[in-house]
Tab-separated table of C-alpha atoms and ligand atoms in Angstrom:
chain	number	residue	atom	x	y	z
A	204	MET	CA	-7.009	29.941	-42.187
A	205	ALA	CA	-3.194	30.268	-42.135
A	206	SER	CA	-1.943	31.301	-38.723
A	207	PHE	CA	1.258	33.071	-37.590
A	208	ASP	CA	2.913	34.347	-34.420
A	209	PHE	CA	3.234	37.835	-35.959
A	210	ILE	CA	1.550	39.586	-38.847
A	211	ILE	CA	3.359	42.797	-39.762
A	212	ILE	CA	1.491	45.274	-41.948
A	213	GLY	CA	3.767	47.460	-44.093
A	214	SER	CA	7.180	46.534	-45.509
A	215	GLY	CA	8.886	49.903	-45.213
A	216	ILE	CA	12.015	50.043	-43.077
A	217	LEU	CA	10.078	49.955	-39.794
A	218	GLY	CA	7.903	46.937	-40.653
A	219	THR	CA	10.736	45.014	-42.285
A	220	PHE	CA	13.108	45.391	-39.343
A	221	HIS	CA	10.357	44.334	-36.921
A	222	ALA	CA	9.870	41.261	-39.123
A	223	LEU	CA	13.601	40.564	-39.074
A	224	HIS	CA	13.851	40.660	-35.296
A	225	ALA	CA	10.768	38.445	-34.909
A	226	ALA	CA	12.274	36.000	-37.416
A	227	ARG	CA	15.578	35.957	-35.556
A	228	ALA	CA	13.630	34.967	-32.432
A	229	GLY	CA	12.260	31.968	-34.341
A	230	LYS	CA	8.716	33.340	-34.692
A	231	ARG	CA	6.468	32.578	-37.669
A	232	VAL	CA	6.009	35.898	-39.452
A	233	LEU	CA	3.746	37.151	-42.238
A	234	LEU	CA	4.877	40.502	-43.717
A	235	LEU	CA	2.195	42.229	-45.808
A	236	GLU	CA	2.675	45.085	-48.285
A	237	LYS	CA	-0.206	46.806	-50.073
A	238	ASP	CA	1.815	47.792	-53.160
A	239	ASN	CA	3.854	45.773	-55.697
A	240	ARG	CA	6.878	46.627	-53.597
A	241	PRO	CA	7.544	49.254	-50.923
A	242	VAL	CA	7.421	52.695	-52.589
A	243	GLY	CA	6.950	54.950	-49.544
A	244	ALA	CA	9.411	57.095	-47.606
A	245	THR	CA	11.804	54.145	-47.323
A	246	VAL	CA	12.736	54.279	-51.034
A	247	ARG	CA	12.511	58.064	-51.530
A	248	ASN	CA	15.090	59.265	-49.026
A	249	PHE	CA	18.825	59.995	-48.897
A	250	GLY	CA	19.801	56.749	-47.230
A	251	GLN	CA	21.919	58.579	-44.698
A	252	VAL	CA	22.369	56.625	-41.478
A	253	VAL	CA	23.394	59.457	-39.157
A	254	PRO	CA	22.982	58.833	-35.412
A	255	SER	CA	25.119	61.978	-34.913
A	256	GLY	CA	22.042	64.087	-35.746
A	257	LEU	CA	19.796	62.448	-33.141
A	258	SER	CA	19.514	62.749	-29.394
A	259	GLY	CA	18.484	60.602	-26.421
A	260	ARG	CA	17.342	57.058	-27.060
A	261	TRP	CA	17.137	57.662	-30.855
A	262	TYR	CA	20.851	58.371	-30.932
A	263	ARG	CA	21.424	55.075	-29.103
A	264	TYR	CA	19.068	53.178	-31.442
A	265	GLY	CA	20.959	54.777	-34.327
A	266	ARG	CA	24.287	53.526	-33.014
A	267	ARG	CA	22.845	50.033	-32.621
A	268	SER	CA	21.415	50.299	-36.159
A	269	LEU	CA	24.922	50.933	-37.504
A	270	GLU	CA	26.010	47.614	-35.970
A	271	LEU	CA	22.984	45.786	-37.361
A	272	TYR	CA	23.401	47.193	-40.884
A	273	ARG	CA	27.087	46.174	-40.877
A	274	GLU	CA	26.281	42.737	-39.493
A	275	ILE	CA	23.777	42.062	-42.298
A	276	GLN	CA	26.090	43.550	-44.938
A	277	ARG	CA	28.751	40.988	-43.971
A	278	GLU	CA	26.285	38.245	-44.959
A	279	TYR	CA	24.489	39.874	-47.880
A	280	ASP	CA	24.995	43.055	-49.917
A	281	ILE	CA	22.321	45.491	-48.771
A	282	THR	CA	24.332	48.448	-50.238
A	283	VAL	CA	25.971	49.617	-46.999
A	284	ARG	CA	28.925	51.951	-47.608
A	285	GLN	CA	30.981	53.251	-44.680
A	286	ASN	CA	32.220	56.636	-45.886
A	287	GLY	CA	31.292	58.599	-42.772
A	288	SER	CA	29.303	61.808	-42.339
A	289	VAL	CA	30.542	65.370	-42.342
A	290	TYR	CA	28.741	68.491	-41.103
A	291	ILE	CA	30.138	71.547	-42.900
A	292	ALA	CA	29.954	74.705	-40.756
A	293	SER	CA	29.667	77.886	-42.815
A	294	ASP	CA	29.859	80.563	-40.130
A	295	ALA	CA	31.022	81.159	-36.566
A	296	ASP	CA	27.699	80.148	-34.953
A	297	GLU	CA	27.557	76.815	-36.785
A	298	TRP	CA	31.222	76.159	-36.026
A	299	GLN	CA	30.569	76.827	-32.320
A	300	LEU	CA	27.707	74.268	-32.352
A	301	ALA	CA	29.929	71.767	-34.182
A	302	ASN	CA	32.570	72.160	-31.466
A	303	GLU	CA	30.006	71.671	-28.705
A	304	LEU	CA	28.559	68.518	-30.286
A	305	TYR	CA	32.103	67.224	-30.783
A	306	ASP	CA	32.722	67.545	-27.016
A	307	GLN	CA	29.482	65.741	-26.208
A	308	ARG	CA	30.007	62.871	-28.631
A	309	ARG	CA	33.607	62.370	-27.558
A	310	ALA	CA	32.419	62.232	-23.948
A	311	ASP	CA	30.270	59.209	-24.768
A	312	ASP	CA	32.920	57.537	-26.907
A	313	TYR	CA	31.315	58.045	-30.288
A	314	PRO	CA	34.174	58.411	-32.784
A	315	CYS	CA	34.294	61.953	-34.219
A	316	GLU	CA	36.825	64.480	-35.432
A	317	LEU	CA	36.963	68.245	-35.925
A	318	TRP	CA	38.570	69.158	-39.230
A	319	SER	CA	39.986	72.535	-40.241
A	320	LYS	CA	38.884	74.294	-43.425
A	321	ALA	CA	42.099	73.104	-45.154
A	322	GLN	CA	41.481	69.477	-44.153
A	323	ILE	CA	37.878	69.614	-45.352
A	324	LEU	CA	38.808	71.142	-48.718
A	325	ALA	CA	41.596	68.587	-49.215
A	326	LYS	CA	39.151	65.688	-48.690
A	327	TYR	CA	36.174	67.332	-50.463
A	328	PRO	CA	37.583	69.510	-53.298
A	329	ALA	CA	34.056	69.852	-54.715
A	330	LEU	CA	33.120	72.266	-51.888
A	331	GLN	CA	33.193	76.036	-52.388
A	332	PRO	CA	36.132	77.361	-50.316
A	333	ASP	CA	34.149	80.486	-49.301
A	334	TYR	CA	31.423	78.363	-47.738
A	335	VAL	CA	33.616	76.253	-45.465
A	336	GLN	CA	34.586	77.307	-41.948
A	337	GLY	CA	35.385	73.791	-40.706
A	338	GLY	CA	33.816	70.368	-40.399
A	339	LEU	CA	32.631	67.841	-37.826
A	340	VAL	CA	33.308	64.302	-39.053
A	341	PHE	CA	31.772	61.000	-37.902
A	342	PRO	CA	33.893	58.371	-39.660
A	343	GLU	CA	31.845	55.310	-38.644
A	344	GLU	CA	28.548	56.447	-40.122
A	345	ILE	CA	27.202	54.752	-43.221
A	346	SER	CA	24.924	55.303	-46.162
A	347	VAL	CA	22.682	52.930	-48.089
A	348	GLU	CA	21.035	53.172	-51.518
A	349	PRO	CA	17.398	53.779	-50.576
A	350	ASP	CA	15.898	52.496	-53.840
A	351	LEU	CA	17.797	49.193	-53.496
A	352	MET	CA	18.341	48.584	-49.814
A	353	ILE	CA	14.829	47.649	-48.660
A	354	HIS	CA	14.351	45.192	-51.550
A	355	ARG	CA	17.657	43.498	-50.778
A	356	LEU	CA	16.866	43.474	-47.061
A	357	ILE	CA	13.556	41.721	-47.796
A	358	THR	CA	15.340	39.206	-50.042
A	359	TYR	CA	17.865	38.557	-47.259
A	360	LEU	CA	15.052	38.178	-44.718
A	361	THR	CA	12.953	35.760	-46.743
A	362	THR	CA	15.941	33.734	-47.982
A	363	LYS	CA	17.621	33.333	-44.628
A	364	TYR	CA	14.484	32.754	-42.552
A	365	PRO	CA	12.040	30.128	-43.871
A	366	ASN	CA	9.742	31.134	-41.009
A	367	VAL	CA	8.955	34.418	-42.861
A	368	THR	CA	6.290	34.747	-45.554
A	369	TYR	CA	6.213	37.945	-47.595
A	370	ARG	CA	3.145	38.995	-49.603
A	371	VAL	CA	2.876	42.030	-51.892
A	372	ASN	CA	-0.342	43.465	-53.381
A	373	ALA	CA	-1.784	42.660	-49.967
A	374	ALA	CA	-3.656	45.715	-48.695
A	375	VAL	CA	-4.994	45.100	-45.203
A	376	ILE	CA	-8.404	46.697	-44.707
A	377	GLY	CA	-9.454	45.287	-41.355
A	378	CYS	CA	-8.269	43.690	-38.112
A	379	GLU	CA	-10.784	41.734	-35.996
A	380	PRO	CA	-10.105	40.476	-32.481
A	381	VAL	CA	-10.589	36.723	-32.031
A	382	SER	CA	-9.836	34.461	-29.103
A	383	GLY	CA	-6.046	34.429	-28.562
A	384	GLY	CA	-5.246	36.849	-31.358
A	385	THR	CA	-6.441	38.818	-34.349
A	386	THR	CA	-7.768	38.062	-37.821
A	387	VAL	CA	-6.422	40.298	-40.551
A	388	CYS	CA	-8.607	40.914	-43.655
A	389	LEU	CA	-7.142	41.771	-47.048
A	390	ALA	CA	-8.885	43.785	-49.763
A	391	ASN	CA	-9.100	40.625	-51.918
A	392	GLY	CA	-11.006	38.800	-49.185
A	393	GLU	CA	-8.134	36.648	-47.880
A	394	ARG	CA	-7.853	36.318	-44.118
A	395	PHE	CA	-4.934	35.410	-41.859
A	396	GLN	CA	-4.630	35.037	-38.124
A	397	ALA	CA	-1.843	35.862	-35.651
A	398	GLN	CA	-1.167	36.210	-31.967
A	399	HIS	CA	0.254	39.712	-32.524
A	400	VAL	CA	-0.388	42.189	-35.323
A	401	LEU	CA	1.999	45.122	-35.827
A	402	VAL	CA	0.777	47.989	-38.003
A	403	CYS	CA	3.777	49.838	-39.522
A	404	ASN	CA	1.718	51.804	-42.010
A	405	GLY	CA	3.965	54.825	-42.572
A	406	SER	CA	1.767	57.751	-43.672
A	407	GLU	CA	-1.210	55.660	-44.910
A	408	PHE	CA	-4.094	56.618	-42.601
A	409	ARG	CA	-7.196	55.616	-44.530
A	410	LEU	CA	-7.169	51.838	-44.841
A	411	LEU	CA	-6.988	51.049	-41.125
A	412	TYR	CA	-8.172	52.936	-38.042
A	413	PRO	CA	-8.957	56.256	-39.827
A	414	ASP	CA	-10.745	57.686	-36.773
A	415	LEU	CA	-7.892	56.848	-34.445
A	416	PHE	CA	-5.378	58.455	-36.825
A	417	ALA	CA	-7.583	61.546	-37.218
A	418	ARG	CA	-7.328	62.061	-33.428
A	419	SER	CA	-3.674	61.001	-33.172
A	420	GLY	CA	-1.896	64.341	-33.624
A	421	LEU	CA	0.145	62.710	-36.419
A	422	VAL	CA	1.358	65.110	-39.078
A	423	VAL	CA	2.636	64.274	-42.566
A	424	SER	CA	5.693	66.049	-43.892
A	425	LYS	CA	6.287	66.440	-47.641
A	426	LEU	CA	9.931	66.686	-48.689
A	427	GLN	CA	11.263	67.684	-52.122
A	428	MET	CA	14.350	65.944	-53.475
A	429	MET	CA	16.433	66.178	-56.649
A	430	GLN	CA	19.089	64.100	-58.385
A	431	THR	CA	21.706	65.459	-60.787
A	432	ASP	CA	23.009	63.781	-63.917
A	433	PRO	CA	25.792	61.282	-63.214
A	434	MET	CA	28.965	63.210	-62.378
A	435	PRO	CA	31.633	60.534	-61.907
A	436	GLU	CA	34.306	63.250	-62.066
A	437	VAL	CA	32.979	64.651	-58.746
A	438	ALA	CA	34.170	62.918	-55.558
A	439	LEU	CA	31.689	63.499	-52.734
A	440	PRO	CA	31.940	60.411	-50.527
A	441	GLY	CA	29.697	59.833	-47.536
A	442	ASN	CA	26.876	61.850	-46.038
A	443	ILE	CA	27.388	65.594	-46.589
A	444	LEU	CA	25.350	67.768	-44.211
A	445	THR	CA	25.672	71.539	-44.258
A	446	GLY	CA	25.149	74.676	-42.187
A	447	LEU	CA	21.358	74.681	-42.272
A	448	THR	CA	21.395	71.066	-41.053
A	449	ILE	CA	23.500	72.111	-38.065
A	450	ARG	CA	20.783	74.693	-37.433
A	451	ARG	CA	18.034	72.047	-37.704
A	452	TYR	CA	19.065	68.673	-36.245
A	453	GLU	CA	18.066	67.808	-32.689
A	454	SER	CA	21.577	66.859	-31.511
A	455	PHE	CA	22.761	70.432	-32.165
A	456	ALA	CA	19.576	71.852	-30.607
A	457	GLU	CA	20.741	70.333	-27.311
A	458	CYS	CA	24.077	72.184	-27.384
A	459	PRO	CA	24.509	75.156	-25.013
A	460	SER	CA	24.799	77.912	-27.656
A	461	TYR	CA	21.735	76.772	-29.599
A	462	ALA	CA	19.406	78.902	-27.447
A	463	SER	CA	21.106	82.110	-28.613
A	464	LEU	CA	21.375	81.060	-32.289
A	465	LYS	CA	20.029	83.742	-34.667
A	466	THR	CA	18.914	83.198	-38.280
A	467	PRO	CA	20.889	85.437	-40.673
A	468	ASP	CA	18.721	87.284	-43.225
A	469	HIS	CA	20.037	85.285	-46.199
A	470	LEU	CA	18.712	82.033	-44.647
A	471	ALA	CA	15.234	83.283	-43.690
A	472	GLU	CA	13.467	82.295	-46.940
A	473	LEU	CA	15.081	78.831	-46.855
A	474	LYS	CA	14.007	78.283	-43.244
A	475	LYS	CA	10.448	79.268	-44.125
A	476	TRP	CA	10.249	76.183	-46.397
A	477	GLY	CA	12.131	73.978	-43.941
A	478	ILE	CA	15.038	73.745	-46.376
A	479	HIS	CA	18.402	72.401	-45.333
A	480	ILE	CA	20.897	71.111	-47.860
A	481	LEU	CA	22.233	67.556	-47.769
A	482	PHE	CA	24.145	65.716	-50.489
A	483	LYS	CA	24.592	62.001	-51.141
A	484	GLN	CA	26.444	60.658	-54.161
A	485	ALA	CA	24.665	57.644	-55.648
A	486	LEU	CA	26.497	54.624	-57.086
A	487	ASP	CA	26.366	56.011	-60.670
A	488	GLY	CA	28.074	59.263	-59.602
A	489	SER	CA	24.900	61.359	-59.642
A	490	ILE	CA	24.274	63.539	-56.603
A	491	ILE	CA	21.047	63.377	-54.599
A	492	LEU	CA	20.280	66.699	-52.946
A	493	GLY	CA	17.469	68.143	-50.875
A	494	ASP	CA	15.387	68.766	-48.889
A	495	SER	CA	12.405	70.946	-47.921
A	496	HIS	CA	9.508	70.407	-45.492
A	497	GLU	CA	5.790	71.217	-45.784
A	498	TYR	CA	3.236	69.857	-43.308
A	499	ALA	CA	-0.408	68.674	-43.140
A	500	THR	CA	-2.450	66.846	-40.522
A	501	ALA	CA	-3.278	63.150	-40.971
A	502	THR	CA	-6.731	63.954	-42.435
A	503	GLN	CA	-5.493	66.689	-44.808
A	504	THR	CA	-2.545	65.019	-46.527
A	505	ASP	CA	-4.058	65.604	-50.003
A	506	ASP	CA	-3.504	69.326	-49.430
A	507	LEU	CA	0.244	68.703	-49.752
A	508	GLY	CA	-0.314	68.112	-53.474
A	509	PHE	CA	1.071	65.571	-55.907
A	510	ASP	CA	3.499	67.910	-57.638
A	511	THR	CA	6.788	69.440	-56.592
A	512	ARG	CA	7.044	73.223	-56.349
A	513	GLU	CA	9.601	74.502	-58.815
A	514	SER	CA	10.183	77.586	-56.655
A	515	ILE	CA	11.347	75.329	-53.786
A	516	ASN	CA	13.641	73.364	-56.126
A	517	GLN	CA	15.157	76.647	-57.313
A	518	LEU	CA	15.763	77.819	-53.731
A	519	MET	CA	17.558	74.543	-52.995
A	520	ILE	CA	19.647	74.731	-56.180
A	521	ARG	CA	20.642	78.305	-55.351
A	522	GLU	CA	21.753	77.419	-51.832
A	523	ALA	CA	23.502	74.237	-53.047
A	524	SER	CA	25.445	76.353	-55.588
A	525	ARG	CA	26.810	78.401	-52.675
A	526	ILE	CA	28.132	75.164	-51.143
A	527	VAL	CA	29.573	73.100	-54.025
A	528	THR	CA	31.440	73.876	-57.241
A	529	PHE	CA	29.848	71.310	-59.589
A	530	PRO	CA	26.763	72.193	-61.698
A	531	VAL	CA	23.921	71.286	-59.343
A	532	TYR	CA	21.401	72.736	-61.830
A	533	ARG	CA	21.920	69.670	-64.085
A	534	ILE	CA	18.939	67.905	-62.526
A	535	GLN	CA	17.781	64.631	-64.111
A	536	ARG	CA	14.769	64.102	-61.845
A	537	SER	CA	12.977	65.424	-58.806
A	538	TRP	CA	10.387	63.859	-56.540
A	539	ALA	CA	8.468	64.255	-53.301
A	540	GLY	CA	8.673	61.954	-50.301
A	541	PHE	CA	6.227	61.869	-47.388
A	542	TYR	CA	6.705	60.708	-43.836
A	543	ALA	CA	4.541	60.727	-40.728
A	544	GLN	CA	5.757	62.396	-37.570
A	545	THR	CA	4.494	63.254	-34.106
A	546	PRO	CA	5.693	65.507	-31.262
A	547	GLN	CA	5.932	62.294	-29.150
A	548	GLU	CA	8.987	61.044	-31.158
A	549	ILE	CA	7.017	58.008	-32.424
A	550	PHE	CA	3.326	57.071	-32.444
A	551	GLU	CA	2.398	53.864	-30.626
A	552	SER	CA	-1.077	52.604	-29.776
A	553	ASP	CA	-2.095	49.188	-28.436
A	554	LEU	CA	-5.570	47.812	-29.250
A	555	GLU	CA	-5.819	44.341	-27.692
A	556	ASN	CA	-3.354	42.331	-29.813
A	557	VAL	CA	-2.900	44.984	-32.477
A	558	HIS	CA	0.048	47.343	-32.007
A	559	ILE	CA	0.323	50.450	-34.159
A	560	ILE	CA	3.853	51.780	-34.615
A	561	THR	CA	4.381	54.698	-36.991
A	562	GLY	CA	5.372	58.357	-37.144
A	563	ILE	CA	9.103	57.790	-36.782
A	564	GLY	CA	9.616	61.015	-38.745
A	565	GLY	CA	12.902	61.858	-40.437
A	566	LYS	CA	14.954	59.345	-38.455
A	567	GLY	CA	13.645	56.044	-39.841
A	568	MET	CA	16.629	54.970	-41.941
A	569	THR	CA	18.917	55.772	-39.021
A	570	SER	CA	17.116	54.306	-36.046
A	571	SER	CA	14.485	51.730	-37.157
A	572	ALA	CA	16.835	48.743	-36.997
A	573	GLY	CA	17.836	49.423	-33.383
A	574	PHE	CA	14.423	50.664	-32.269
A	575	SER	CA	12.554	47.612	-33.597
A	576	GLU	CA	15.037	45.265	-31.934
A	577	ALA	CA	14.258	46.890	-28.572
A	578	LYS	CA	10.521	47.039	-29.324
A	579	MET	CA	10.235	43.338	-30.199
A	580	LYS	CA	11.387	42.523	-26.653
A	581	ASP	CA	7.946	43.754	-25.490
A	582	PHE	CA	6.316	40.929	-27.441
A	583	ILE	CA	8.750	38.032	-27.282
B	732	FAD	C1	12.789	62.684	-48.788
B	732	FAD	C2	13.124	61.960	-47.520
B	732	FAD	C3	14.442	61.918	-47.077
B	732	FAD	C4	14.753	61.212	-45.908
B	732	FAD	N1	16.072	61.021	-45.573
B	732	FAD	C5	16.381	60.227	-44.523
B	732	FAD	C6	17.732	59.921	-44.220
B	732	FAD	O1	18.649	60.276	-44.954
B	732	FAD	N2	17.991	59.233	-43.069
B	732	FAD	C7	16.984	58.790	-42.243
B	732	FAD	O2	17.277	58.216	-41.202
B	732	FAD	N3	15.686	58.971	-42.566
B	732	FAD	C8	15.365	59.682	-43.673
B	732	FAD	N4	14.053	59.888	-43.997
B	732	FAD	C9	13.011	59.294	-43.141
B	732	FAD	C10	12.757	57.830	-43.487
B	732	FAD	O3	12.693	57.639	-44.882
B	732	FAD	C11	11.448	57.390	-42.818
B	732	FAD	O4	11.549	57.622	-41.429
B	732	FAD	C12	11.174	55.895	-42.996
B	732	FAD	O5	11.351	55.502	-44.329
B	732	FAD	C13	9.758	55.559	-42.526
B	732	FAD	O6	9.570	54.177	-42.709
B	732	FAD	P1	8.167	53.475	-42.467
B	732	FAD	O7	8.408	52.026	-42.638
B	732	FAD	O8	7.580	53.972	-41.194
B	732	FAD	O9	7.210	54.069	-43.608
B	732	FAD	P2	7.086	53.732	-45.214
B	732	FAD	O10	8.418	53.669	-45.869
B	732	FAD	O11	6.115	54.720	-45.742
B	732	FAD	O12	6.475	52.299	-45.233
B	732	FAD	C14	5.141	51.995	-44.859
B	732	FAD	C15	4.684	50.832	-45.730
B	732	FAD	O13	3.440	50.337	-45.229
B	732	FAD	C16	2.635	49.991	-46.346
B	732	FAD	N5	1.245	49.986	-45.874
B	732	FAD	C17	0.586	51.016	-45.282
B	732	FAD	N6	-0.672	50.651	-44.958
B	732	FAD	C18	-0.812	49.373	-45.367
B	732	FAD	C19	-1.899	48.441	-45.310
B	732	FAD	N7	-3.070	48.773	-44.758
B	732	FAD	N8	-1.715	47.210	-45.831
B	732	FAD	C20	-0.514	46.845	-46.375
B	732	FAD	N9	0.550	47.686	-46.442
B	732	FAD	C21	0.396	48.936	-45.948
B	732	FAD	C22	2.951	51.074	-47.351
B	732	FAD	O14	2.587	50.683	-48.672
B	732	FAD	C23	4.452	51.243	-47.174
B	732	FAD	O15	5.210	50.417	-48.037
B	732	FAD	C24	13.713	60.599	-45.154
B	732	FAD	C25	12.406	60.665	-45.603
B	732	FAD	C26	12.088	61.316	-46.782
B	732	FAD	C27	10.665	61.336	-47.264
């Protein structure tokens, strides 16, 4: 039976970056993916790498991730673009929070700028003037193309490191402890052995440890996303985050005035569906916009449905039309993405030599690279 130092189950962003850090340490790694290619949250998102929205250690992992993404991009094109992030405040409360986060981020030397309404409209003429009060800009933040990045990252990983083996169509259905390690069993009957097994299964809770996941407190969030027709005439560079995002992200929730923040009536229906509006222009000029949030426990994920609710899409289009001047209703496609989350920031469980790491929530594209680098130090 083939034997490795590490078997990593799941080639989403979390599994792949764990594999990369193990490979960099010279370990023999087997990365296993149940599908033809990763098609989970890692390819369905915005691709915004925004440490500015995070707090505590996740903010620090996010900053380290920026360095790691750039480092890899210098060697191989994984679609990193450094166009910065901007939070557009639409009223006095949001502007106050933007000012408070600006003070905090400056205090820990994270490059950021406060821009007036005139500056914002000069740089982003596609924004509705009535919406903009001012903007908080993080010029060093990056974006990636989610449907390309993970595939290129895996190509980079397997090309650069001959000590990595990658297998697709490799659903793992069992892990059995053996002396000095674990045997991993695939659905097709193949078996592999490793000293350490890392389970980075995203929101798949049925193939492995279903009872443990049923008790875990993990919740799955369903997000609706849309993409417009290509609009090369629109210039919307970078990560565009708007007023409802300021009202939602944890970094702003730590600012002094957050406790007294009230929800204006016109935002109540949007908040009910967990809607906040973000924009990301894709390489072909189309605009990705979203998102909404619905929740189910780990055992009830089917209740989230396989469709997207048109009423939620319409709410998002209506709010987006208040923010930008281009025709956001020209939607070419919409989809749902699902991620696992937990109140404990991330879910980790150690079973002898099997280590489960999932539930990174909405921060995976931003913080997985830095988090997995720190995490691998536990094993190496
Ligand atoms: C719509 C949307 C927008 C988002 N926007 C952003 C953003 O802009 N910025 C940001 O930082 N984050 C964002 N996120 C969050 C981010 O996408 C997730 O945090 C991240 O992708 C989670 O990665 P993962 O590797 O844990 O899970 P996944 O991407 O789901 O990967 C898990 C992989 O494990 C495989 N797998 C599971 N079980 C097995 C098994 N038994 N055997 C073999 N393989 C298995 C699955 O097939 C899958 O490929 C967004 C998420 C969504 C859904």
